[in-house]
mmCIF file of C-alpha atoms in Angstrom:
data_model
loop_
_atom_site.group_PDB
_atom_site.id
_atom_site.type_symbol
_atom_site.label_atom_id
_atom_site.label_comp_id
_atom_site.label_asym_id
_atom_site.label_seq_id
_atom_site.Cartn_x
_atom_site.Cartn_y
_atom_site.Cartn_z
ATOM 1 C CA UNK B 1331 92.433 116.094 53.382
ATOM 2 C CA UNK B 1332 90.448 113.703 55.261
ATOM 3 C CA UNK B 1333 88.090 114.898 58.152
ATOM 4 C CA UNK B 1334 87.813 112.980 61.596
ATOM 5 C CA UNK B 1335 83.946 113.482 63.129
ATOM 6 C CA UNK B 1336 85.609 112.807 66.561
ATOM 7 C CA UNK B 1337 88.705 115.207 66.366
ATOM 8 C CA UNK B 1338 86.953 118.331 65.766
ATOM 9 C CA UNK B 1339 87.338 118.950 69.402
ATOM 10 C CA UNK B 1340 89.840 120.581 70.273
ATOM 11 C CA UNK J 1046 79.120 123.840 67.913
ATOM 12 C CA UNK J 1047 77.054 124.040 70.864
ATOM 13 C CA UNK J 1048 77.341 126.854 73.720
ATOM 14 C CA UNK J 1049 78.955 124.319 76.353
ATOM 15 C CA UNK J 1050 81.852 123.465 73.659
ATOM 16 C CA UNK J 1051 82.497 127.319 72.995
ATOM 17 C CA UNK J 1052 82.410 128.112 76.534
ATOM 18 C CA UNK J 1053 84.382 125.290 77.696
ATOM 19 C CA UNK J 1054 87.273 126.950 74.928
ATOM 20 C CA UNK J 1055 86.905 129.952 75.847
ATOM 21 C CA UNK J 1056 87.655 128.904 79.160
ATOM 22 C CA UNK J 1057 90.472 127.497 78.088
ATOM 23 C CA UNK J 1058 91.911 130.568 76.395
ATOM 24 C CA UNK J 1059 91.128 132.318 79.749
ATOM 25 C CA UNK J 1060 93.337 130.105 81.451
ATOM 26 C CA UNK J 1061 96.264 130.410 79.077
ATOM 27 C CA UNK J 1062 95.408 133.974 79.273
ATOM 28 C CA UNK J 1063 95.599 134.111 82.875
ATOM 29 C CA UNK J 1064 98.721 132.478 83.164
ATOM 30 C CA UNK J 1065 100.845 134.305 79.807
ATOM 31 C CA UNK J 1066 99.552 137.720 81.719
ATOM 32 C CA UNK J 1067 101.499 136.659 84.954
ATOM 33 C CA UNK J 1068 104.308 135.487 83.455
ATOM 34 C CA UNK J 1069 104.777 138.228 81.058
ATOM 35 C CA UNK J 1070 103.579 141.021 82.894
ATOM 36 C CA UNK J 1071 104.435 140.872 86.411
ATOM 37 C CA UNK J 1072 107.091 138.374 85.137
ATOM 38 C CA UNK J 1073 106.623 135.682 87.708
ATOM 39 C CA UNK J 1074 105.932 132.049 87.404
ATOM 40 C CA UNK J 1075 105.734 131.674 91.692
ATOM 41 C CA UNK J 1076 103.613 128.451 91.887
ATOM 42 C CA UNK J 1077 103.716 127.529 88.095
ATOM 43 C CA UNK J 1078 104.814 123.814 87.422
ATOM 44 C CA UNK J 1079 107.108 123.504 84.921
ATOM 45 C CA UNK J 1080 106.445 120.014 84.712
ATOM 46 C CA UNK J 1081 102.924 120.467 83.849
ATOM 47 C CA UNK J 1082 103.569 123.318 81.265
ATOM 48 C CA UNK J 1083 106.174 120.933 79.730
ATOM 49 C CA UNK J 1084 103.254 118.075 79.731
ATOM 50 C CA UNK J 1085 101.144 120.370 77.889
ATOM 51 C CA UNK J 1086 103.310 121.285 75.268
ATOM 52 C CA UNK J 1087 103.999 117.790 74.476
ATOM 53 C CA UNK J 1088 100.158 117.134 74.958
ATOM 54 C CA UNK J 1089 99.510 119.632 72.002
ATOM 55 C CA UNK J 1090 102.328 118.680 69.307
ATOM 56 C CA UNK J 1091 101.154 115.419 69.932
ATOM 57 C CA UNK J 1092 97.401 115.807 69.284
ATOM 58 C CA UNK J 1093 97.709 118.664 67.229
ATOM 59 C CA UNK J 1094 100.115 117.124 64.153
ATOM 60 C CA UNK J 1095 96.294 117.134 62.360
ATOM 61 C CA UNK J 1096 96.536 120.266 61.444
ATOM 62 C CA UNK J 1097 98.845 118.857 58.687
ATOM 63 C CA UNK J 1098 96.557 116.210 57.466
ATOM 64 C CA UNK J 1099 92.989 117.597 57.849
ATOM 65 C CA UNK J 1100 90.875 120.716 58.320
ATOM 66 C CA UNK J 1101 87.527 121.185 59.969
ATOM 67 C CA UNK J 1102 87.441 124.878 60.417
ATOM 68 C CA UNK J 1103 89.103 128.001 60.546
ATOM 69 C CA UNK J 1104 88.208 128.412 64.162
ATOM 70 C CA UNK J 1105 89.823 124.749 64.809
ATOM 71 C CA UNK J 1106 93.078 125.588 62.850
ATOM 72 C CA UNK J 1107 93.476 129.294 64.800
ATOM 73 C CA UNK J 1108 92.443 128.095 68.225
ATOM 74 C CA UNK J 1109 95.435 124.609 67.663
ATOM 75 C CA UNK J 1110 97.754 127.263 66.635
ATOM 76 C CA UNK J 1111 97.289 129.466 69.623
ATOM 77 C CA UNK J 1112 97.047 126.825 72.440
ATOM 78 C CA UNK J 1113 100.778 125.200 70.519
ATOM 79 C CA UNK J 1114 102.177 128.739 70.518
ATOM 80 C CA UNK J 1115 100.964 129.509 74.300
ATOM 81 C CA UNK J 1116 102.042 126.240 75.679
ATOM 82 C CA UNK J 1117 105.542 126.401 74.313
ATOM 83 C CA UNK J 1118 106.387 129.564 74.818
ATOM 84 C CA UNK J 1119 105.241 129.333 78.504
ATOM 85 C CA UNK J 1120 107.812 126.738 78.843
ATOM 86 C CA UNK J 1121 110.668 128.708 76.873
ATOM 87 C CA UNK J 1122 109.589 131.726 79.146
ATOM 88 C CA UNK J 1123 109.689 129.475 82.509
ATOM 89 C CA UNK J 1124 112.949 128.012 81.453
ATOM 90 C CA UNK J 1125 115.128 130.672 79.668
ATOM 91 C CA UNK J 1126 113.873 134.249 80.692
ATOM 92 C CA UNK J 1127 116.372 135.692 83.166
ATOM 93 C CA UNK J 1128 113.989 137.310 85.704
ATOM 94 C CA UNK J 1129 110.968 134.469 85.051
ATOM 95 C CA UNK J 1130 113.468 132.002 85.571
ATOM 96 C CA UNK J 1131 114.373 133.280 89.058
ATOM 97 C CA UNK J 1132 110.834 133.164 90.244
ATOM 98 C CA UNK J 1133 110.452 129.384 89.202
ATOM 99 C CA UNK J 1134 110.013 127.241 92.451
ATOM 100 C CA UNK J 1135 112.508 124.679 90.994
ATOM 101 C CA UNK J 1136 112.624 122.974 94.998
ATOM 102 C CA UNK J 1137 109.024 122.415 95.355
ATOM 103 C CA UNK J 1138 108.469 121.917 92.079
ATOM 104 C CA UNK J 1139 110.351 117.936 92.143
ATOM 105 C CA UNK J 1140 106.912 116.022 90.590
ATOM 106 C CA UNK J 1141 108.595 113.003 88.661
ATOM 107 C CA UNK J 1142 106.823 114.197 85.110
ATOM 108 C CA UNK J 1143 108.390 111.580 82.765
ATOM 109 C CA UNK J 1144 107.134 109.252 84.721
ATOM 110 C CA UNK J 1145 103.470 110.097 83.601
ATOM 111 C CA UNK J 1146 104.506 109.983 79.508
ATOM 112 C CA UNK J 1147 105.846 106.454 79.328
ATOM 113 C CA UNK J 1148 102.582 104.415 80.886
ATOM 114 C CA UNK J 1149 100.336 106.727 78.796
ATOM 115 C CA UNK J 1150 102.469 106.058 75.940
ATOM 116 C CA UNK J 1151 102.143 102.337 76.391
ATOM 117 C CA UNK J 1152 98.046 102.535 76.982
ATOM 118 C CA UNK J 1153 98.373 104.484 73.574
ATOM 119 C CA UNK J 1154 99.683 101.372 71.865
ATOM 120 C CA UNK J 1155 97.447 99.033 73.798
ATOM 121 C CA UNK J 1156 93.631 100.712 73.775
ATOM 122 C CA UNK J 1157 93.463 102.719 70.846
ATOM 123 C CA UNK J 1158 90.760 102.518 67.965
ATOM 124 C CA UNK J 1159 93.110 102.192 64.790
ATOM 125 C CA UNK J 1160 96.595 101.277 64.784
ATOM 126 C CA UNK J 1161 97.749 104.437 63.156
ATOM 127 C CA UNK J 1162 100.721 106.960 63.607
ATOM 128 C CA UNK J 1163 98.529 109.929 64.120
ATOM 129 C CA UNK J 1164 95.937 108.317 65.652
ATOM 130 C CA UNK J 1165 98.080 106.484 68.627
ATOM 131 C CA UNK J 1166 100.023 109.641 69.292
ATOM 132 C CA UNK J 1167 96.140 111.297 69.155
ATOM 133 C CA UNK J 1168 95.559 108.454 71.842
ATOM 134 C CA UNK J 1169 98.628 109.583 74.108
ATOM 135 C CA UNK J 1170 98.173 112.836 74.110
ATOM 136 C CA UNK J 1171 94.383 112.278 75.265
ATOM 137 C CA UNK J 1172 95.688 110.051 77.877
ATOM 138 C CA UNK J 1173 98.749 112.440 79.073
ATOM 139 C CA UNK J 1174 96.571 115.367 78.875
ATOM 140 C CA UNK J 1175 93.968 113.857 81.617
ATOM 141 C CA UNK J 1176 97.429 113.336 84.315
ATOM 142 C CA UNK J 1177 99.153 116.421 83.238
ATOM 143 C CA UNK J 1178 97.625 118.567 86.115
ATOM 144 C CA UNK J 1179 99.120 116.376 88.375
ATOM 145 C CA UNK J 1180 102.533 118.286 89.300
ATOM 146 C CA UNK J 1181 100.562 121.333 89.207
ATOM 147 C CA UNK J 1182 98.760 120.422 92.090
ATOM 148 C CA UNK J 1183 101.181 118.808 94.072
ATOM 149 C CA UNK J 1184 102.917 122.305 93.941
ATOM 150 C CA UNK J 1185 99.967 124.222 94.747
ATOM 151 C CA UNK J 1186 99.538 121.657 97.723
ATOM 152 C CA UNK J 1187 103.373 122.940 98.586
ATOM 153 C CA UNK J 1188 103.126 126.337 97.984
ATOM 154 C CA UNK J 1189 102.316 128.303 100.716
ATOM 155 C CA UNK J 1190 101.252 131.404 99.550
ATOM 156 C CA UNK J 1191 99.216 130.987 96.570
ATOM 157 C CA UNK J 1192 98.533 134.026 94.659
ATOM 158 C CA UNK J 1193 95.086 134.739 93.193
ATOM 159 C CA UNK J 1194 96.100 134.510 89.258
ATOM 160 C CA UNK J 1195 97.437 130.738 89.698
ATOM 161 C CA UNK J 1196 94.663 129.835 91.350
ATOM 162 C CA UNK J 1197 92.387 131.305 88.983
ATOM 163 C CA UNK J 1198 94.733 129.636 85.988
ATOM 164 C CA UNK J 1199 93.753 126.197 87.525
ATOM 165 C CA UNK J 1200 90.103 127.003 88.644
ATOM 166 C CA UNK J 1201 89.800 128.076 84.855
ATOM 167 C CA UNK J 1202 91.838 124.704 83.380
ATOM 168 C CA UNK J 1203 89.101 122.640 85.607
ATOM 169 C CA UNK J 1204 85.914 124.565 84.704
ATOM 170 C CA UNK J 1205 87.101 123.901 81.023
ATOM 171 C CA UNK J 1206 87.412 120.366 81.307
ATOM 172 C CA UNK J 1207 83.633 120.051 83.295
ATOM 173 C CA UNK J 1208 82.449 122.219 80.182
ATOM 174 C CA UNK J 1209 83.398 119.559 77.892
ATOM 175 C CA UNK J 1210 81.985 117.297 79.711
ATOM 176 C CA UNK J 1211 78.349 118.846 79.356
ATOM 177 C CA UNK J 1212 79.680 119.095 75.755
ATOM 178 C CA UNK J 1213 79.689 115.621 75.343
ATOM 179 C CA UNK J 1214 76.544 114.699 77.309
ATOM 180 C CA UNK J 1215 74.529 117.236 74.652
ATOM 181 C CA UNK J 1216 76.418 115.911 71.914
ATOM 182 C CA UNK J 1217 75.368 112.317 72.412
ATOM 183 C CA UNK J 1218 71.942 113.344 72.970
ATOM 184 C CA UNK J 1219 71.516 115.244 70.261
ATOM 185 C CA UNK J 1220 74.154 113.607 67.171
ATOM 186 C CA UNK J 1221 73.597 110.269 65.959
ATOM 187 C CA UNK J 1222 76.174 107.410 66.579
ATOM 188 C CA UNK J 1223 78.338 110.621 69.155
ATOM 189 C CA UNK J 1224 80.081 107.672 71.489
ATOM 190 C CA UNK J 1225 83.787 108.087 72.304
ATOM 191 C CA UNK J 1226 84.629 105.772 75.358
ATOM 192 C CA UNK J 1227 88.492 107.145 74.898
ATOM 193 C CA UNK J 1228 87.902 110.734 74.801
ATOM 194 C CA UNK J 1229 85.310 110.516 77.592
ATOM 195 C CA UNK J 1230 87.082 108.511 80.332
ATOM 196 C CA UNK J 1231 90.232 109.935 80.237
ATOM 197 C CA UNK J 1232 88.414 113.068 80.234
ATOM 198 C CA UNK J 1233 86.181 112.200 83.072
ATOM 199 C CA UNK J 1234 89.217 110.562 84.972
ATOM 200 C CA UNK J 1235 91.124 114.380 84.384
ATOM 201 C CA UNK J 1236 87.821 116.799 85.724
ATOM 202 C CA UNK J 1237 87.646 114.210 88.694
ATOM 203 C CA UNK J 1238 91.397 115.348 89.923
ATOM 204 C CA UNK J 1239 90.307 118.573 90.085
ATOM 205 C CA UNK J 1240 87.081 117.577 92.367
ATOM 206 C CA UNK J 1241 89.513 118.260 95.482
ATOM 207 C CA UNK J 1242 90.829 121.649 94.342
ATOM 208 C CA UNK J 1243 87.432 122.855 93.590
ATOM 209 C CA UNK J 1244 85.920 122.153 96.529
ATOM 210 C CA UNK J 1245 88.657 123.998 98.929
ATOM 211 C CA UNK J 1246 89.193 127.070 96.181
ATOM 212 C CA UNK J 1247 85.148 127.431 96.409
ATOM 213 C CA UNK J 1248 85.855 127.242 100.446
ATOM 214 C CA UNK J 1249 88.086 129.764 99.962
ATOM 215 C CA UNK J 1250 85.778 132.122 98.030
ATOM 216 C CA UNK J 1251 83.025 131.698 100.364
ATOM 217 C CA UNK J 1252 84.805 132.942 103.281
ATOM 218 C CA UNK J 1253 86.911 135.345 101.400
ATOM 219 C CA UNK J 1254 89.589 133.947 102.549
ATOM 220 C CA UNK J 1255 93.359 133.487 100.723
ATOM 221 C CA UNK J 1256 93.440 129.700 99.203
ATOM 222 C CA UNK J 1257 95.318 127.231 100.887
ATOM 223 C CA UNK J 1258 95.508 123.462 99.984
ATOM 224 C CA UNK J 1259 95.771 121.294 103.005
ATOM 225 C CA UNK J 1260 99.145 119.517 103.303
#
């Protein structure tokens, strides 16, 4: 699974 | 997570709350744009598909899953429930909505920041989401009468979106390298439509007086 810094916004 | 970010969700939820009580309790979606709730839904599948692909945190995964579930079956409520139905201002209610998902969909594929599936639907639904208010306010411009819960539901989707804004001014101050020119100008250009609403809802308030949006 790869993890976005910007998209944990919802 | 900082305190503006939770509240600004929060307020969200509230919102969503607001408007799943009306339409499920007193069954009525009087001044409700379909078009807007039909935005959103498409808004969420369309940002949301991440929740395939990556995971940040429980409270991310449980909060997409609720704001997909509320959005769509707000729509399925507005369009197939008999006495919800009924109550739908389908006359006033004429905003051209699919007119709004094709030039976002094009700025998707021209100003994005990779060339990606996910990420240019990500794109779209960032831009969609910041113009989805718009039919929503044209009705409430239309609507005579407007009753206290809707106009709560969109004070509520407005002070969410000037949360988030905060949210981002502490986030760049305080994270390194925080700088997200898409996120933050179609979210600035989306609490800026609601700069008229505001003002006459907090006219209303201050003289106690029902809310009504100049025609």
């Amino acid at each position: 699974l790869n993890k976005s810094y910007k998209k944990d916004e919802l | 997570m900082n305190i503006f970010r939770l509240a600004g969700d929060m307020t969200h939820l509230a919102s969503v709350l607001v408007l799943l009580l009306k339409i499920h309790t007193i069954k009525s979606c009087a001044g409700v744009s379909l078009k807007t709730q039909e935005l959103y839904a498409i808004v969420f599948a369309t940002r949301y598909l991440d929740i395939f692909t990556s995971f940040y945190s429980i409270y991310n995964t449980l909060m997409k899953l609720v704001f997909l579930g509320s959005s769509f079956s707000i729509v399925l409520y507005m369009k197939y429930h008999k006495t919800v139905h009924r109550s739908y201002d389908r006359e006033q209610d004429t905003f051209r909505h699919w007119f709004l998902v094709l030039p976002c969909l094009l700025l998707a594929l021209l100003i994005h920041e990779k060339f990606t599936f996910l990420e240019v639907l990500w794109t779209f639904s960032l831009y969609l989401e910041a113009v989805a208010i718009l039919p929503q306010l044209v009705l409430l411009q239309r609507t005579r009468n407007i009753d206290n819960l809707t106009g709560q539901y969109v004070f509520l989707l407005g002070g969410y979106r000037g949360l988030y804004i905060l949210n981002w001014i502490y986030r760049y101050f305080t994270e390194p390298h925080f700088v997200h020119w898409i996120t933050w100008i179609s979210g600035l250009v989306q609490t800026l439509l609601y700069a008229d609403f505001f003002f006459y809802y907090s006219q209303s308030w201050k003289n106690n007086k029902k809310l009504q949006l100049p025609a």
